[in-house]
CSV table of N, CA and C and ligand atoms in Angstrom, one decimal:
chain,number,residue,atom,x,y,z
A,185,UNK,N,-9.4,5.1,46.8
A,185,UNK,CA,-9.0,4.0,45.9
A,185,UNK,C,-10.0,2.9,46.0
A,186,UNK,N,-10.2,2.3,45.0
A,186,UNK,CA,-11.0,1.0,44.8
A,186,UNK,C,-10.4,-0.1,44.5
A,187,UNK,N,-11.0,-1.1,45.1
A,187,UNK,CA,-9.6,-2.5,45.0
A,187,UNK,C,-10.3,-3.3,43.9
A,188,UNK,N,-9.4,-3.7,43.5
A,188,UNK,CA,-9.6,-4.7,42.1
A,188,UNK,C,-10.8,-6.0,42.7
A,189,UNK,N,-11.8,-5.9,41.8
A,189,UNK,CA,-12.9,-6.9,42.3
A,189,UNK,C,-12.3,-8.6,42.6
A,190,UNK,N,-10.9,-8.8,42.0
A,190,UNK,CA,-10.5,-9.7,41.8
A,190,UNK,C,-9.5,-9.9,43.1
A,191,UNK,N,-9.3,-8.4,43.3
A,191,UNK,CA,-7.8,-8.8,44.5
A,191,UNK,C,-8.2,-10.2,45.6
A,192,UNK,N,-7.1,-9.9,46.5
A,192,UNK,CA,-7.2,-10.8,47.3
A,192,UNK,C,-8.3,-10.5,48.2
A,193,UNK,N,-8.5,-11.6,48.6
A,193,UNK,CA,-9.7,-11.6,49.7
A,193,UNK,C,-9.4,-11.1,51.4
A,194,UNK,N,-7.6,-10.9,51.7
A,194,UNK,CA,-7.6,-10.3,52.1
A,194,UNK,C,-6.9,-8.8,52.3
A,195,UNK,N,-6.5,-8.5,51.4
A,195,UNK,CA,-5.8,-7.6,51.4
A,195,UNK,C,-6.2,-6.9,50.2
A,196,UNK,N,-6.9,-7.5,49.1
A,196,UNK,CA,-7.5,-6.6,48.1
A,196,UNK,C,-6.2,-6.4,46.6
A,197,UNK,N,-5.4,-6.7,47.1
A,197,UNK,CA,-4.1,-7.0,46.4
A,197,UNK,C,-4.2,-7.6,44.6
A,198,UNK,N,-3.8,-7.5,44.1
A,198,UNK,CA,-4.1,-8.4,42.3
A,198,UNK,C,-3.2,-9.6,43.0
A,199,UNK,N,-3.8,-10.5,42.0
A,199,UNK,CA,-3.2,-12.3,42.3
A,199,UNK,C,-1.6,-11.7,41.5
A,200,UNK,N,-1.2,-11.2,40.0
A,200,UNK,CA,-0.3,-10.9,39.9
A,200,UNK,C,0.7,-9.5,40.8
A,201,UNK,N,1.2,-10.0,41.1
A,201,UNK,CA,2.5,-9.2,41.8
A,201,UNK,C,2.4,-8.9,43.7
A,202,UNK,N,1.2,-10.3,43.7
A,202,UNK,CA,0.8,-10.2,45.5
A,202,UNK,C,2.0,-10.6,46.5
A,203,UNK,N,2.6,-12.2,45.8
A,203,UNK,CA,3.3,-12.8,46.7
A,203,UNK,C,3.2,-13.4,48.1
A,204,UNK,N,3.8,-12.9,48.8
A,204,UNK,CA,3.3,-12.7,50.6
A,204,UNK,C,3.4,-11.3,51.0
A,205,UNK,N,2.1,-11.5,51.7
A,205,UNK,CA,1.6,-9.9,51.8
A,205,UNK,C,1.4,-10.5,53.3
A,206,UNK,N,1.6,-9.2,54.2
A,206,UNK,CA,1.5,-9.1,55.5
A,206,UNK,C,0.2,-8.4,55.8
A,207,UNK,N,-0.9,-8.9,56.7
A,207,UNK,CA,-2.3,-7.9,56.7
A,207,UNK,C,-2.7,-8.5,58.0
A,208,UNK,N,-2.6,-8.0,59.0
A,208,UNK,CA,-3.6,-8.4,60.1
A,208,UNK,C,-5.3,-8.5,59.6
A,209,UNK,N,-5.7,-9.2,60.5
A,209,UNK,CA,-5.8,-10.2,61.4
A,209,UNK,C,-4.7,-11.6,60.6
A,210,UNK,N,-4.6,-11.8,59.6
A,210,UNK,CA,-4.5,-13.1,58.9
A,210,UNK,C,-3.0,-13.3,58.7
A,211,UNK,N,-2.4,-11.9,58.7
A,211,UNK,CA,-0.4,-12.0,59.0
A,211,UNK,C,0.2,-12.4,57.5
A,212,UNK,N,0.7,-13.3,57.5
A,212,UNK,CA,1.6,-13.7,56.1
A,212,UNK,C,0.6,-14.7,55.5
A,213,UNK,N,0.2,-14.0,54.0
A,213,UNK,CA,-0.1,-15.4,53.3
A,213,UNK,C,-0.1,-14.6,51.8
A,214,UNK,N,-1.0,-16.1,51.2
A,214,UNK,CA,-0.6,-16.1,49.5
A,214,UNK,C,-2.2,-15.3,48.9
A,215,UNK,N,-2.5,-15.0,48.1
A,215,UNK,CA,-3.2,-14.3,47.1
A,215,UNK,C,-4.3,-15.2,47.0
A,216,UNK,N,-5.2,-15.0,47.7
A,216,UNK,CA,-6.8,-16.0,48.2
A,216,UNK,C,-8.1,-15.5,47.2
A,217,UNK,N,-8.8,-16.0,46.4
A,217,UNK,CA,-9.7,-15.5,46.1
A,217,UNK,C,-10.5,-15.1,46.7
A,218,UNK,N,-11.4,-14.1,46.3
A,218,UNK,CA,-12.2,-13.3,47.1
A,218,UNK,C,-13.6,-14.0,47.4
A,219,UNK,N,-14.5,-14.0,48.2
A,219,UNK,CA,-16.0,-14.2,48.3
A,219,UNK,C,-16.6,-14.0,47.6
A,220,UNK,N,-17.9,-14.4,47.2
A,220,UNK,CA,-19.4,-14.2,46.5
A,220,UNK,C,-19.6,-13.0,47.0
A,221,UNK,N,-19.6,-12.5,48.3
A,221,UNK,CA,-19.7,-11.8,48.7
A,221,UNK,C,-18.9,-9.9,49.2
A,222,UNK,N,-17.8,-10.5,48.7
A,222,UNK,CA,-17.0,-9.5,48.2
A,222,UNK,C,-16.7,-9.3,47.2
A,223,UNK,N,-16.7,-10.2,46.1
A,223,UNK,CA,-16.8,-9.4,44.5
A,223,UNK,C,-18.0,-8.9,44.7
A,224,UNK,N,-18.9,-9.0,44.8
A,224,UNK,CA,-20.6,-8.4,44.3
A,224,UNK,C,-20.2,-7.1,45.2
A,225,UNK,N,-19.5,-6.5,46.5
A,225,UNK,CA,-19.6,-5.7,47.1
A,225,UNK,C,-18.8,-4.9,46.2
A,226,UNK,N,-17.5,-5.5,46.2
A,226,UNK,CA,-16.4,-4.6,45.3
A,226,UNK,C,-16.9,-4.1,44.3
A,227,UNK,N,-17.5,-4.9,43.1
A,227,UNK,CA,-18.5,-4.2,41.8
A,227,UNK,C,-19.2,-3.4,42.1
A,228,UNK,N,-19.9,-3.5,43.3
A,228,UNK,CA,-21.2,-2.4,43.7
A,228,UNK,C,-20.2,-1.0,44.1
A,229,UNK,N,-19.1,-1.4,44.7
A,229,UNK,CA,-18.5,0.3,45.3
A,229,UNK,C,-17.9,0.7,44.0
A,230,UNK,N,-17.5,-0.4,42.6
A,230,UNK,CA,-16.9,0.5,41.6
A,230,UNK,C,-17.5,1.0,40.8
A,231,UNK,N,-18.8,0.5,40.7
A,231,UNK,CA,-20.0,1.7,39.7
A,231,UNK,C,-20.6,2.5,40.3
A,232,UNK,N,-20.5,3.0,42.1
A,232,UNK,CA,-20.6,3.8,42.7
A,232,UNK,C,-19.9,4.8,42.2
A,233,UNK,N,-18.1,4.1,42.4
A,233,UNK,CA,-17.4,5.0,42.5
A,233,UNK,C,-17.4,6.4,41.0
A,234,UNK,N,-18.0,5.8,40.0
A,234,UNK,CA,-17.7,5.8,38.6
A,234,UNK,C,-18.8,6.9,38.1
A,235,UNK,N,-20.0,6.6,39.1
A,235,UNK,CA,-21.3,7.5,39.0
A,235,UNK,C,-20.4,9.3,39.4
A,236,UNK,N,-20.8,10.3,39.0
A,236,UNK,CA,-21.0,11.7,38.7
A,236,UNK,C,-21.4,12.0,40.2
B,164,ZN,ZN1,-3.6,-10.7,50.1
């Protein structure tokens, strides 16, 4: 599965229907935007994923 380039930053989750999400290391929290550095990663594994 591939996570939404948008999910959370920790948990990979969509901003709709996140709420409080439990994820070690970080435990309970709210729907965090992701890094520079993890959108550009996440895009990069989803046109991986997409390639034949
Ligand atoms: Zn999250």
């Amino acid at each position: 599965m591939t996570a939404n380039p948008n999910g959370c930053r920790w948990c990979g989750i969509d901003e709709r229907g996140h709420a409080q999400q439990y994820k070690p290391p970080v435990g309970w929290h709210k729907w965090e935007q992701p890094t520079q550095a993890q959108l550009k990663e996440r895009m990069r594994a989803r046109r991986k994923a997409r390639q034949p």
